[in-house]
Amino acid sequence: MTHPFKTVDASRVSISQLMQPSHSNFGGKIHGGYILSLMDQIAFACASKHSEAYCVTASVDTVDFLNPIEIGELVTMKASVNHVGRTSMVVGIRVESENIQTGAIKHCNSSYFTMVAKDNTGNPVAVPGLILNDKTEVKRFLKALKRKETKQNRLQEFNSTSFSLDAYIEVLKGYNIKIDLPDHYQ
């Protein structure tokens, strides 16, 4: 690592790819798994560029497919480091598709990939800090902190030894489910 801090712009990456019939699902739209694979690749490129190290995907947060992508559209993915920890980075990715005949652009997905920098032996390594240059970058950093806090609270609640199913049974009655537990679970 040559820099103790890097700007968001220093590791920003974008890719564009024309969607072909081989990328489609049975419904004739571009397969979500194919888009996720491209997103993982751009997250790797962005995180590796920031950390100057090999990176692995630790988690993916908030994958919402907002609009379908059609065969023949040009998909553009834009990635930037939104947050850094000691050895991890949150890479924000925006996916847009463009109808190349009409020029119409659709926002298709925004997702957040947590990437961890590794050395040649597979151990986590420290990553450069992040220089935030504008309000948007500060907002993205703060939103990443909030997502992390929410995730930790959720894990703490549901993994706690004091977690009680009884505390949630009433809440579940409003859902389209039937609870049919064996007697020893009730």
PDB file of C-alpha atoms in Angstrom:
ATOM      1  CA  MET A   1       0.000   0.000   0.000  1.00  0.00           C
ATOM      2  CA  THR A   2       1.533   3.288  -1.081  1.00  0.00           C
ATOM      3  CA  HIS A   3      -1.040   5.835   0.158  1.00  0.00           C
ATOM      4  CA  PRO A   4      -2.468   6.149   3.691  1.00  0.00           C
ATOM      5  CA  PHE A   5      -5.600   7.813   2.204  1.00  0.00           C
ATOM      6  CA  LYS A   6      -7.170   7.829  -1.254  1.00  0.00           C
ATOM      7  CA  THR A   7      -9.985   9.806  -2.786  1.00  0.00           C
ATOM      8  CA  VAL A   8     -13.178   8.103  -3.882  1.00  0.00           C
ATOM      9  CA  ASP A   9     -12.373   9.160  -7.465  1.00  0.00           C
ATOM     10  CA  ALA A  10      -9.017   7.343  -7.356  1.00  0.00           C
ATOM     11  CA  SER A  11     -10.728   3.951  -7.437  1.00  0.00           C
ATOM     12  CA  ARG A  12     -13.986   4.729  -9.247  1.00  0.00           C
ATOM     13  CA  VAL A  13     -14.668   2.175 -12.003  1.00  0.00           C
ATOM     14  CA  SER A  14     -17.307   1.863 -14.703  1.00  0.00           C
ATOM     15  CA  ILE A  15     -17.999  -0.806 -17.292  1.00  0.00           C
ATOM     16  CA  SER A  16     -20.473  -1.080 -20.141  1.00  0.00           C
ATOM     17  CA  GLN A  17     -21.590  -4.232 -21.880  1.00  0.00           C
ATOM     18  CA  LEU A  18     -24.122  -4.985 -24.587  1.00  0.00           C
ATOM     19  CA  MET A  19     -26.702  -7.546 -23.395  1.00  0.00           C
ATOM     20  CA  GLN A  20     -26.945 -10.545 -25.694  1.00  0.00           C
ATOM     21  CA  PRO A  21     -29.476 -13.386 -26.020  1.00  0.00           C
ATOM     22  CA  SER A  22     -27.068 -15.736 -24.236  1.00  0.00           C
ATOM     23  CA  HIS A  23     -27.457 -13.553 -21.104  1.00  0.00           C
ATOM     24  CA  SER A  24     -31.253 -13.962 -20.972  1.00  0.00           C
ATOM     25  CA  ASN A  25     -33.497 -16.039 -18.759  1.00  0.00           C
ATOM     26  CA  PHE A  26     -36.566 -18.054 -19.807  1.00  0.00           C
ATOM     27  CA  GLY A  27     -38.690 -14.902 -19.670  1.00  0.00           C
ATOM     28  CA  GLY A  28     -36.580 -13.182 -22.316  1.00  0.00           C
ATOM     29  CA  LYS A  29     -35.055 -10.651 -19.909  1.00  0.00           C
ATOM     30  CA  ILE A  30     -31.421 -10.510 -18.833  1.00  0.00           C
ATOM     31  CA  HIS A  31     -30.800 -13.047 -16.073  1.00  0.00           C
ATOM     32  CA  GLY A  32     -30.370 -11.500 -12.618  1.00  0.00           C
ATOM     33  CA  GLY A  33     -27.570 -13.944 -11.837  1.00  0.00           C
ATOM     34  CA  TYR A  34     -25.622 -12.703 -14.834  1.00  0.00           C
ATOM     35  CA  ILE A  35     -25.999  -9.092 -13.631  1.00  0.00           C
ATOM     36  CA  LEU A  36     -24.884 -10.118 -10.127  1.00  0.00           C
ATOM     37  CA  SER A  37     -21.794 -11.762 -11.602  1.00  0.00           C
ATOM     38  CA  LEU A  38     -20.904  -8.541 -13.453  1.00  0.00           C
ATOM     39  CA  MET A  39     -21.523  -6.560 -10.264  1.00  0.00           C
ATOM     40  CA  ASP A  40     -19.169  -8.835  -8.324  1.00  0.00           C
ATOM     41  CA  GLN A  41     -16.491  -8.293 -10.960  1.00  0.00           C
ATOM     42  CA  ILE A  42     -16.759  -4.499 -10.839  1.00  0.00           C
ATOM     43  CA  ALA A  43     -16.823  -4.562  -7.016  1.00  0.00           C
ATOM     44  CA  PHE A  44     -13.598  -6.591  -7.116  1.00  0.00           C
ATOM     45  CA  ALA A  45     -11.982  -4.150  -9.566  1.00  0.00           C
ATOM     46  CA  CYS A  46     -12.975  -1.090  -7.541  1.00  0.00           C
ATOM     47  CA  ALA A  47     -11.923  -2.555  -4.177  1.00  0.00           C
ATOM     48  CA  SER A  48      -8.652  -3.917  -5.565  1.00  0.00           C
ATOM     49  CA  LYS A  49      -7.863  -0.556  -7.135  1.00  0.00           C
ATOM     50  CA  HIS A  50      -8.463   1.197  -3.792  1.00  0.00           C
ATOM     51  CA  SER A  51      -6.592  -1.330  -1.646  1.00  0.00           C
ATOM     52  CA  GLU A  52      -3.891  -2.290  -4.146  1.00  0.00           C
ATOM     53  CA  ALA A  53      -4.522  -5.874  -3.022  1.00  0.00           C
ATOM     54  CA  TYR A  54      -6.492  -8.959  -4.006  1.00  0.00           C
ATOM     55  CA  CYS A  55     -10.056  -8.675  -2.651  1.00  0.00           C
ATOM     56  CA  VAL A  56     -12.823 -11.125  -1.865  1.00  0.00           C
ATOM     57  CA  THR A  57     -16.549 -10.569  -1.479  1.00  0.00           C
ATOM     58  CA  ALA A  58     -17.617 -10.795   2.167  1.00  0.00           C
ATOM     59  CA  SER A  59     -21.273  -9.848   1.736  1.00  0.00           C
ATOM     60  CA  VAL A  60     -23.787  -8.297  -0.603  1.00  0.00           C
ATOM     61  CA  ASP A  61     -26.400  -5.938   0.784  1.00  0.00           C
ATOM     62  CA  THR A  62     -29.590  -4.614  -0.758  1.00  0.00           C
ATOM     63  CA  VAL A  63     -29.969  -6.269  -4.133  1.00  0.00           C
ATOM     64  CA  ASP A  64     -33.203  -4.891  -5.561  1.00  0.00           C
ATOM     65  CA  PHE A  65     -33.938  -5.476  -9.239  1.00  0.00           C
ATOM     66  CA  LEU A  66     -35.859  -2.284  -9.990  1.00  0.00           C
ATOM     67  CA  ASN A  67     -36.343  -2.603 -13.761  1.00  0.00           C
ATOM     68  CA  PRO A  68     -35.815  -5.490 -16.171  1.00  0.00           C
ATOM     69  CA  ILE A  69     -32.962  -5.345 -18.643  1.00  0.00           C
ATOM     70  CA  GLU A  70     -33.751  -6.225 -22.242  1.00  0.00           C
ATOM     71  CA  ILE A  71     -31.656  -8.071 -24.802  1.00  0.00           C
ATOM     72  CA  GLY A  72     -29.836  -5.492 -26.938  1.00  0.00           C
ATOM     73  CA  GLU A  73     -29.600  -2.855 -24.202  1.00  0.00           C
ATOM     74  CA  LEU A  74     -26.281  -1.407 -23.120  1.00  0.00           C
ATOM     75  CA  VAL A  75     -25.726  -1.988 -19.410  1.00  0.00           C
ATOM     76  CA  THR A  76     -23.428   0.399 -17.572  1.00  0.00           C
ATOM     77  CA  MET A  77     -22.224  -0.244 -14.037  1.00  0.00           C
ATOM     78  CA  LYS A  78     -20.593   2.439 -11.932  1.00  0.00           C
ATOM     79  CA  ALA A  79     -18.730   1.517  -8.749  1.00  0.00           C
ATOM     80  CA  SER A  80     -17.095   3.546  -6.016  1.00  0.00           C
ATOM     81  CA  VAL A  81     -15.799   2.911  -2.519  1.00  0.00           C
ATOM     82  CA  ASN A  82     -18.413   4.322  -0.145  1.00  0.00           C
ATOM     83  CA  HIS A  83     -16.895   3.226   3.162  1.00  0.00           C
ATOM     84  CA  VAL A  84     -13.672   1.721   4.487  1.00  0.00           C
ATOM     85  CA  GLY A  85     -12.916  -0.178   7.652  1.00  0.00           C
ATOM     86  CA  ARG A  86      -9.557  -1.546   8.683  1.00  0.00           C
ATOM     87  CA  THR A  87      -9.428  -4.326   6.059  1.00  0.00           C
ATOM     88  CA  SER A  88     -12.809  -3.990   4.363  1.00  0.00           C
ATOM     89  CA  MET A  89     -14.492  -1.652   1.933  1.00  0.00           C
ATOM     90  CA  VAL A  90     -18.119  -1.110   0.984  1.00  0.00           C
ATOM     91  CA  VAL A  91     -18.390  -0.666  -2.776  1.00  0.00           C
ATOM     92  CA  GLY A  92     -21.568   0.989  -4.013  1.00  0.00           C
ATOM     93  CA  ILE A  93     -22.691  -0.063  -7.482  1.00  0.00           C
ATOM     94  CA  ARG A  94     -25.284   1.574  -9.704  1.00  0.00           C
ATOM     95  CA  VAL A  95     -26.610  -0.384 -12.683  1.00  0.00           C
ATOM     96  CA  GLU A  96     -28.281   1.383 -15.593  1.00  0.00           C
ATOM     97  CA  SER A  97     -29.468   0.076 -18.925  1.00  0.00           C
ATOM     98  CA  GLU A  98     -29.774   2.109 -22.103  1.00  0.00           C
ATOM     99  CA  ASN A  99     -31.906   1.402 -25.112  1.00  0.00           C
ATOM    100  CA  ILE A 100     -29.296   2.196 -27.752  1.00  0.00           C
ATOM    101  CA  GLN A 101     -31.961   2.971 -30.371  1.00  0.00           C
ATOM    102  CA  THR A 102     -33.958   5.493 -28.316  1.00  0.00           C
ATOM    103  CA  GLY A 103     -31.348   6.617 -25.777  1.00  0.00           C
ATOM    104  CA  ALA A 104     -33.786   5.914 -22.901  1.00  0.00           C
ATOM    105  CA  ILE A 105     -31.910   5.085 -19.681  1.00  0.00           C
ATOM    106  CA  LYS A 106     -33.340   3.025 -16.800  1.00  0.00           C
ATOM    107  CA  HIS A 107     -31.978   2.656 -13.272  1.00  0.00           C
ATOM    108  CA  CYS A 108     -31.995  -1.113 -12.790  1.00  0.00           C
ATOM    109  CA  ASN A 109     -30.195  -1.754  -9.524  1.00  0.00           C
ATOM    110  CA  SER A 110     -28.135  -0.217  -6.741  1.00  0.00           C
ATOM    111  CA  SER A 111     -26.243  -2.581  -4.460  1.00  0.00           C
ATOM    112  CA  TYR A 112     -23.527  -2.600  -1.851  1.00  0.00           C
ATOM    113  CA  PHE A 113     -20.730  -5.165  -1.815  1.00  0.00           C
ATOM    114  CA  THR A 114     -18.481  -5.527   1.231  1.00  0.00           C
ATOM    115  CA  MET A 115     -15.039  -6.513   0.020  1.00  0.00           C
ATOM    116  CA  VAL A 116     -12.045  -7.596   2.128  1.00  0.00           C
ATOM    117  CA  ALA A 117      -8.438  -7.019   1.050  1.00  0.00           C
ATOM    118  CA  LYS A 118      -6.149 -10.057   1.324  1.00  0.00           C
ATOM    119  CA  ASP A 119      -2.409 -10.643   1.077  1.00  0.00           C
ATOM    120  CA  ASN A 120      -0.739 -13.453  -0.889  1.00  0.00           C
ATOM    121  CA  THR A 121      -1.304 -15.907   1.976  1.00  0.00           C
ATOM    122  CA  GLY A 122      -5.013 -15.098   2.290  1.00  0.00           C
ATOM    123  CA  ASN A 123      -4.781 -12.970   5.428  1.00  0.00           C
ATOM    124  CA  PRO A 124      -6.693  -9.680   5.641  1.00  0.00           C
ATOM    125  CA  VAL A 125      -4.571  -6.556   5.074  1.00  0.00           C
ATOM    126  CA  ALA A 126      -5.147  -2.926   5.996  1.00  0.00           C
ATOM    127  CA  VAL A 127      -6.674  -0.689   3.353  1.00  0.00           C
ATOM    128  CA  PRO A 128      -6.068   3.017   2.748  1.00  0.00           C
ATOM    129  CA  GLY A 129      -8.393   5.477   4.408  1.00  0.00           C
ATOM    130  CA  LEU A 130     -10.938   7.366   2.353  1.00  0.00           C
ATOM    131  CA  ILE A 131     -10.832  11.061   1.468  1.00  0.00           C
ATOM    132  CA  LEU A 132     -14.384  12.383   1.143  1.00  0.00           C
ATOM    133  CA  ASN A 133     -14.479  15.378  -1.224  1.00  0.00           C
ATOM    134  CA  ASP A 134     -18.154  16.322  -1.405  1.00  0.00           C
ATOM    135  CA  LYS A 135     -21.500  16.020   0.376  1.00  0.00           C
ATOM    136  CA  THR A 136     -22.562  13.029  -1.722  1.00  0.00           C
ATOM    137  CA  GLU A 137     -19.483  11.079  -0.662  1.00  0.00           C
ATOM    138  CA  VAL A 138     -20.066  11.976   3.003  1.00  0.00           C
ATOM    139  CA  LYS A 139     -23.731  10.937   2.679  1.00  0.00           C
ATOM    140  CA  ARG A 140     -22.743   7.583   1.136  1.00  0.00           C
ATOM    141  CA  PHE A 141     -20.239   6.977   3.947  1.00  0.00           C
ATOM    142  CA  LEU A 142     -22.884   7.769   6.597  1.00  0.00           C
ATOM    143  CA  LYS A 143     -25.463   5.536   4.874  1.00  0.00           C
ATOM    144  CA  ALA A 144     -22.914   2.681   4.871  1.00  0.00           C
ATOM    145  CA  LEU A 145     -22.413   3.186   8.621  1.00  0.00           C
ATOM    146  CA  LYS A 146     -26.182   3.055   9.153  1.00  0.00           C
ATOM    147  CA  ARG A 147     -26.550  -0.150   7.090  1.00  0.00           C
ATOM    148  CA  LYS A 148     -23.722  -1.717   9.124  1.00  0.00           C
ATOM    149  CA  GLU A 149     -25.337  -0.688  12.414  1.00  0.00           C
ATOM    150  CA  THR A 150     -28.745  -2.017  11.321  1.00  0.00           C
ATOM    151  CA  LYS A 151     -27.189  -5.330  10.254  1.00  0.00           C
ATOM    152  CA  GLN A 152     -25.319  -5.681  13.560  1.00  0.00           C
ATOM    153  CA  ASN A 153     -28.482  -4.929  15.572  1.00  0.00           C
ATOM    154  CA  ARG A 154     -30.474  -7.476  13.559  1.00  0.00           C
ATOM    155  CA  LEU A 155     -27.794 -10.158  14.039  1.00  0.00           C
ATOM    156  CA  GLN A 156     -27.522  -9.378  17.731  1.00  0.00           C
ATOM    157  CA  GLU A 157     -31.293  -9.646  18.198  1.00  0.00           C
ATOM    158  CA  PHE A 158     -31.796 -12.893  16.304  1.00  0.00           C
ATOM    159  CA  ASN A 159     -28.587 -14.619  17.456  1.00  0.00           C
ATOM    160  CA  SER A 160     -29.043 -13.742  21.114  1.00  0.00           C
ATOM    161  CA  THR A 161     -29.375 -16.643  23.553  1.00  0.00           C
ATOM    162  CA  SER A 162     -32.387 -14.832  24.998  1.00  0.00           C
ATOM    163  CA  PHE A 163     -34.187 -14.788  21.613  1.00  0.00           C
ATOM    164  CA  SER A 164     -37.713 -16.010  22.145  1.00  0.00           C
ATOM    165  CA  LEU A 165     -40.032 -17.133  19.395  1.00  0.00           C
ATOM    166  CA  ASP A 166     -42.946 -16.300  21.705  1.00  0.00           C
ATOM    167  CA  ALA A 167     -42.103 -12.585  21.419  1.00  0.00           C
ATOM    168  CA  TYR A 168     -42.821 -12.739  17.668  1.00  0.00           C
ATOM    169  CA  ILE A 169     -45.801 -15.100  17.394  1.00  0.00           C
ATOM    170  CA  GLU A 170     -48.373 -12.279  17.602  1.00  0.00           C
ATOM    171  CA  VAL A 171     -46.577 -10.320  14.859  1.00  0.00           C
ATOM    172  CA  LEU A 172     -46.642 -13.346  12.571  1.00  0.00           C
ATOM    173  CA  LYS A 173     -50.430 -13.705  12.764  1.00  0.00           C
ATOM    174  CA  GLY A 174     -50.847 -10.910  10.206  1.00  0.00           C
ATOM    175  CA  TYR A 175     -48.942 -12.804   7.500  1.00  0.00           C
ATOM    176  CA  ASN A 176     -50.089 -15.365   4.942  1.00  0.00           C
ATOM    177  CA  ILE A 177     -48.586 -18.289   6.847  1.00  0.00           C
ATOM    178  CA  LYS A 178     -49.715 -21.232   8.913  1.00  0.00           C
ATOM    179  CA  ILE A 179     -47.532 -22.095  11.886  1.00  0.00           C
ATOM    180  CA  ASP A 180     -47.576 -25.847  12.442  1.00  0.00           C
ATOM    181  CA  LEU A 181     -44.719 -26.581  14.846  1.00  0.00           C
ATOM    182  CA  PRO A 182     -44.263 -29.934  16.603  1.00  0.00           C
ATOM    183  CA  ASP A 183     -45.309 -29.798  20.263  1.00  0.00           C
ATOM    184  CA  HIS A 184     -41.716 -29.727  21.550  1.00  0.00           C
ATOM    185  CA  TYR A 185     -41.139 -26.352  19.756  1.00  0.00           C
ATOM    186  CA  GLN A 186     -44.210 -24.638  21.199  1.00  0.00           C
TER     187      GLN A 186
END
